[in-house]
């Protein structure tokens, strides 16, 4: 009578090809260099797509050079000014990691396009605030892209954002794709709008 193979011994022939396929997929994701699309906040190690305004965080300005060096679980590993950080896909998990990475690390320096914008728009972006008349790209450059869990369509007329867990504000766009209204609680709006 032959001993019965263990569960692991029976499963191993099926697990090895699966592990190799997963490793190949992870390695297949591209590394590349570009520029940070938007003003993003970091604690020095983690940059979340929700972009909360929290104590101890500093702003990395839009247009900062960034290199994508790898991928992890729901994160894109980057270097910024020689420091390794993780760009966390915390609330946009409908996007593949490569799509997510390419949304935040763009090939063209966004400051070039911003240079042609009106002075008030430039001031708003530099201070992470919003003004009426901004384009969707200028809004994203100023306060980050809206998370896809709450904003599945970037061409929608309304984008929802948060400064913190309970500080929501909304940006309404007109037919031309320009900011028509910025809505929220008065205290939140004082921190978001540039008047």
JSON list of N, CA, C and O in Angstrom, two decimals, residues 78-98:
[
{"chain": "A", "resi": 78, "resn": "UNK", "atom": "N", "xyz": [7.44, 54.70, -6.17]},
{"chain": "A", "resi": 78, "resn": "UNK", "atom": "CA", "xyz": [8.05, 55.80, -6.93]},
{"chain": "A", "resi": 78, "resn": "UNK", "atom": "C", "xyz": [9.24, 56.36, -6.17]},
{"chain": "A", "resi": 78, "resn": "UNK", "atom": "O", "xyz": [9.38, 56.14, -4.96]},
{"chain": "A", "resi": 79, "resn": "UNK", "atom": "N", "xyz": [10.08, 57.08, -6.91]},
{"chain": "A", "resi": 79, "resn": "UNK", "atom": "CA", "xyz": [11.10, 57.91, -6.26]},
{"chain": "A", "resi": 79, "resn": "UNK", "atom": "C", "xyz": [10.82, 59.35, -6.63]},
{"chain": "A", "resi": 79, "resn": "UNK", "atom": "O", "xyz": [10.50, 59.67, -7.78]},
{"chain": "A", "resi": 80, "resn": "UNK", "atom": "N", "xyz": [10.92, 60.20, -5.63]},
{"chain": "A", "resi": 80, "resn": "UNK", "atom": "CA", "xyz": [10.72, 61.64, -5.78]},
{"chain": "A", "resi": 80, "resn": "UNK", "atom": "C", "xyz": [11.88, 62.31, -5.04]},
{"chain": "A", "resi": 80, "resn": "UNK", "atom": "O", "xyz": [12.05, 62.08, -3.84]},
{"chain": "A", "resi": 81, "resn": "UNK", "atom": "N", "xyz": [12.65, 63.09, -5.75]},
{"chain": "A", "resi": 81, "resn": "UNK", "atom": "CA", "xyz": [13.84, 63.73, -5.16]},
{"chain": "A", "resi": 81, "resn": "UNK", "atom": "C", "xyz": [14.73, 62.71, -4.45]},
{"chain": "A", "resi": 81, "resn": "UNK", "atom": "O", "xyz": [15.22, 62.95, -3.35]},
{"chain": "A", "resi": 82, "resn": "UNK", "atom": "N", "xyz": [14.91, 61.55, -5.06]},
{"chain": "A", "resi": 82, "resn": "UNK", "atom": "CA", "xyz": [15.78, 60.52, -4.52]},
{"chain": "A", "resi": 82, "resn": "UNK", "atom": "C", "xyz": [15.21, 59.73, -3.36]},
{"chain": "A", "resi": 82, "resn": "UNK", "atom": "O", "xyz": [15.86, 58.85, -2.83]},
{"chain": "A", "resi": 83, "resn": "UNK", "atom": "N", "xyz": [13.97, 60.04, -2.96]},
{"chain": "A", "resi": 83, "resn": "UNK", "atom": "CA", "xyz": [13.34, 59.35, -1.83]},
{"chain": "A", "resi": 83, "resn": "UNK", "atom": "C", "xyz": [12.26, 58.41, -2.34]},
{"chain": "A", "resi": 83, "resn": "UNK", "atom": "O", "xyz": [11.41, 58.80, -3.14]},
{"chain": "A", "resi": 84, "resn": "UNK", "atom": "N", "xyz": [12.28, 57.18, -1.86]},
{"chain": "A", "resi": 84, "resn": "UNK", "atom": "CA", "xyz": [11.25, 56.22, -2.27]},
{"chain": "A", "resi": 84, "resn": "UNK", "atom": "C", "xyz": [9.98, 56.45, -1.48]},
{"chain": "A", "resi": 84, "resn": "UNK", "atom": "O", "xyz": [10.01, 56.65, -0.27]},
{"chain": "A", "resi": 85, "resn": "UNK", "atom": "N", "xyz": [8.85, 56.45, -2.20]},
{"chain": "A", "resi": 85, "resn": "UNK", "atom": "CA", "xyz": [7.54, 56.59, -1.59]},
{"chain": "A", "resi": 85, "resn": "UNK", "atom": "C", "xyz": [6.58, 55.65, -2.30]},
{"chain": "A", "resi": 85, "resn": "UNK", "atom": "O", "xyz": [6.89, 55.12, -3.36]},
{"chain": "A", "resi": 86, "resn": "UNK", "atom": "N", "xyz": [5.40, 55.47, -1.71]},
{"chain": "A", "resi": 86, "resn": "UNK", "atom": "CA", "xyz": [4.37, 54.66, -2.33]},
{"chain": "A", "resi": 86, "resn": "UNK", "atom": "C", "xyz": [3.18, 55.55, -2.65]},
{"chain": "A", "resi": 86, "resn": "UNK", "atom": "O", "xyz": [2.73, 56.32, -1.81]},
{"chain": "A", "resi": 87, "resn": "UNK", "atom": "N", "xyz": [2.71, 55.45, -3.87]},
{"chain": "A", "resi": 87, "resn": "UNK", "atom": "CA", "xyz": [1.50, 56.14, -4.31]},
{"chain": "A", "resi": 87, "resn": "UNK", "atom": "C", "xyz": [0.37, 55.14, -4.15]},
{"chain": "A", "resi": 87, "resn": "UNK", "atom": "O", "xyz": [0.29, 54.15, -4.89]},
{"chain": "A", "resi": 88, "resn": "UNK", "atom": "N", "xyz": [-0.48, 55.35, -3.13]},
{"chain": "A", "resi": 88, "resn": "UNK", "atom": "CA", "xyz": [-1.48, 54.36, -2.76]},
{"chain": "A", "resi": 88, "resn": "UNK", "atom": "C", "xyz": [-2.77, 54.48, -3.54]},
{"chain": "A", "resi": 88, "resn": "UNK", "atom": "O", "xyz": [-3.39, 55.53, -3.58]},
{"chain": "A", "resi": 89, "resn": "UNK", "atom": "N", "xyz": [-3.17, 53.39, -4.15]},
{"chain": "A", "resi": 89, "resn": "UNK", "atom": "CA", "xyz": [-4.45, 53.30, -4.82]},
{"chain": "A", "resi": 89, "resn": "UNK", "atom": "C", "xyz": [-5.48, 52.86, -3.78]},
{"chain": "A", "resi": 89, "resn": "UNK", "atom": "O", "xyz": [-5.92, 51.72, -3.76]},
{"chain": "A", "resi": 90, "resn": "UNK", "atom": "N", "xyz": [-5.83, 53.78, -2.90]},
{"chain": "A", "resi": 90, "resn": "UNK", "atom": "CA", "xyz": [-6.72, 53.48, -1.79]},
{"chain": "A", "resi": 90, "resn": "UNK", "atom": "C", "xyz": [-8.19, 53.50, -2.18]},
{"chain": "A", "resi": 90, "resn": "UNK", "atom": "O", "xyz": [-8.99, 52.74, -1.64]},
{"chain": "A", "resi": 91, "resn": "UNK", "atom": "N", "xyz": [-8.58, 54.38, -3.11]},
{"chain": "A", "resi": 91, "resn": "UNK", "atom": "CA", "xyz": [-9.99, 54.57, -3.43]},
{"chain": "A", "resi": 91, "resn": "UNK", "atom": "C", "xyz": [-10.28, 54.55, -4.92]},
{"chain": "A", "resi": 91, "resn": "UNK", "atom": "O", "xyz": [-11.36, 54.94, -5.34]},
{"chain": "A", "resi": 92, "resn": "UNK", "atom": "N", "xyz": [-9.34, 54.11, -5.73]},
{"chain": "A", "resi": 92, "resn": "UNK", "atom": "CA", "xyz": [-9.53, 54.06, -7.19]},
{"chain": "A", "resi": 92, "resn": "UNK", "atom": "C", "xyz": [-9.21, 52.67, -7.72]},
{"chain": "A", "resi": 92, "resn": "UNK", "atom": "O", "xyz": [-8.60, 52.50, -8.76]},
{"chain": "A", "resi": 93, "resn": "UNK", "atom": "N", "xyz": [-9.62, 51.65, -6.98]},
{"chain": "A", "resi": 93, "resn": "UNK", "atom": "CA", "xyz": [-9.21, 50.29, -7.30]},
{"chain": "A", "resi": 93, "resn": "UNK", "atom": "C", "xyz": [-9.89, 49.71, -8.53]},
{"chain": "A", "resi": 93, "resn": "UNK", "atom": "O", "xyz": [-9.56, 48.62, -8.96]},
{"chain": "A", "resi": 94, "resn": "UNK", "atom": "N", "xyz": [-10.84, 50.45, -9.10]},
{"chain": "A", "resi": 94, "resn": "UNK", "atom": "CA", "xyz": [-11.43, 50.03, -10.36]},
{"chain": "A", "resi": 94, "resn": "UNK", "atom": "C", "xyz": [-10.40, 50.13, -11.49]},
{"chain": "A", "resi": 94, "resn": "UNK", "atom": "O", "xyz": [-10.54, 49.53, -12.53]},
{"chain": "A", "resi": 95, "resn": "UNK", "atom": "N", "xyz": [-9.35, 50.93, -11.26]},
{"chain": "A", "resi": 95, "resn": "UNK", "atom": "CA", "xyz": [-8.30, 51.13, -12.25]},
{"chain": "A", "resi": 95, "resn": "UNK", "atom": "C", "xyz": [-7.21, 50.09, -12.06]},
{"chain": "A", "resi": 95, "resn": "UNK", "atom": "O", "xyz": [-6.86, 49.75, -10.93]},
{"chain": "A", "resi": 96, "resn": "UNK", "atom": "N", "xyz": [-6.64, 49.62, -13.16]},
{"chain": "A", "resi": 96, "resn": "UNK", "atom": "CA", "xyz": [-5.46, 48.76, -13.05]},
{"chain": "A", "resi": 96, "resn": "UNK", "atom": "C", "xyz": [-4.33, 49.60, -12.47]},
{"chain": "A", "resi": 96, "resn": "UNK", "atom": "O", "xyz": [-4.34, 50.84, -12.56]},
{"chain": "A", "resi": 97, "resn": "UNK", "atom": "N", "xyz": [-3.33, 48.96, -11.89]},
{"chain": "A", "resi": 97, "resn": "UNK", "atom": "CA", "xyz": [-2.23, 49.72, -11.30]},
{"chain": "A", "resi": 97, "resn": "UNK", "atom": "C", "xyz": [-1.48, 50.52, -12.35]},
{"chain": "A", "resi": 97, "resn": "UNK", "atom": "O", "xyz": [-1.04, 51.64, -12.08]},
{"chain": "A", "resi": 98, "resn": "UNK", "atom": "N", "xyz": [-1.33, 49.98, -13.56]},
{"chain": "A", "resi": 98, "resn": "UNK", "atom": "CA", "xyz": [-0.64, 50.75, -14.59]},
{"chain": "A", "resi": 98, "resn": "UNK", "atom": "C", "xyz": [-1.45, 51.98, -14.98]},
{"chain": "A", "resi": 98, "resn": "UNK", "atom": "O", "xyz": [-0.91, 53.09, -15.10]}
]
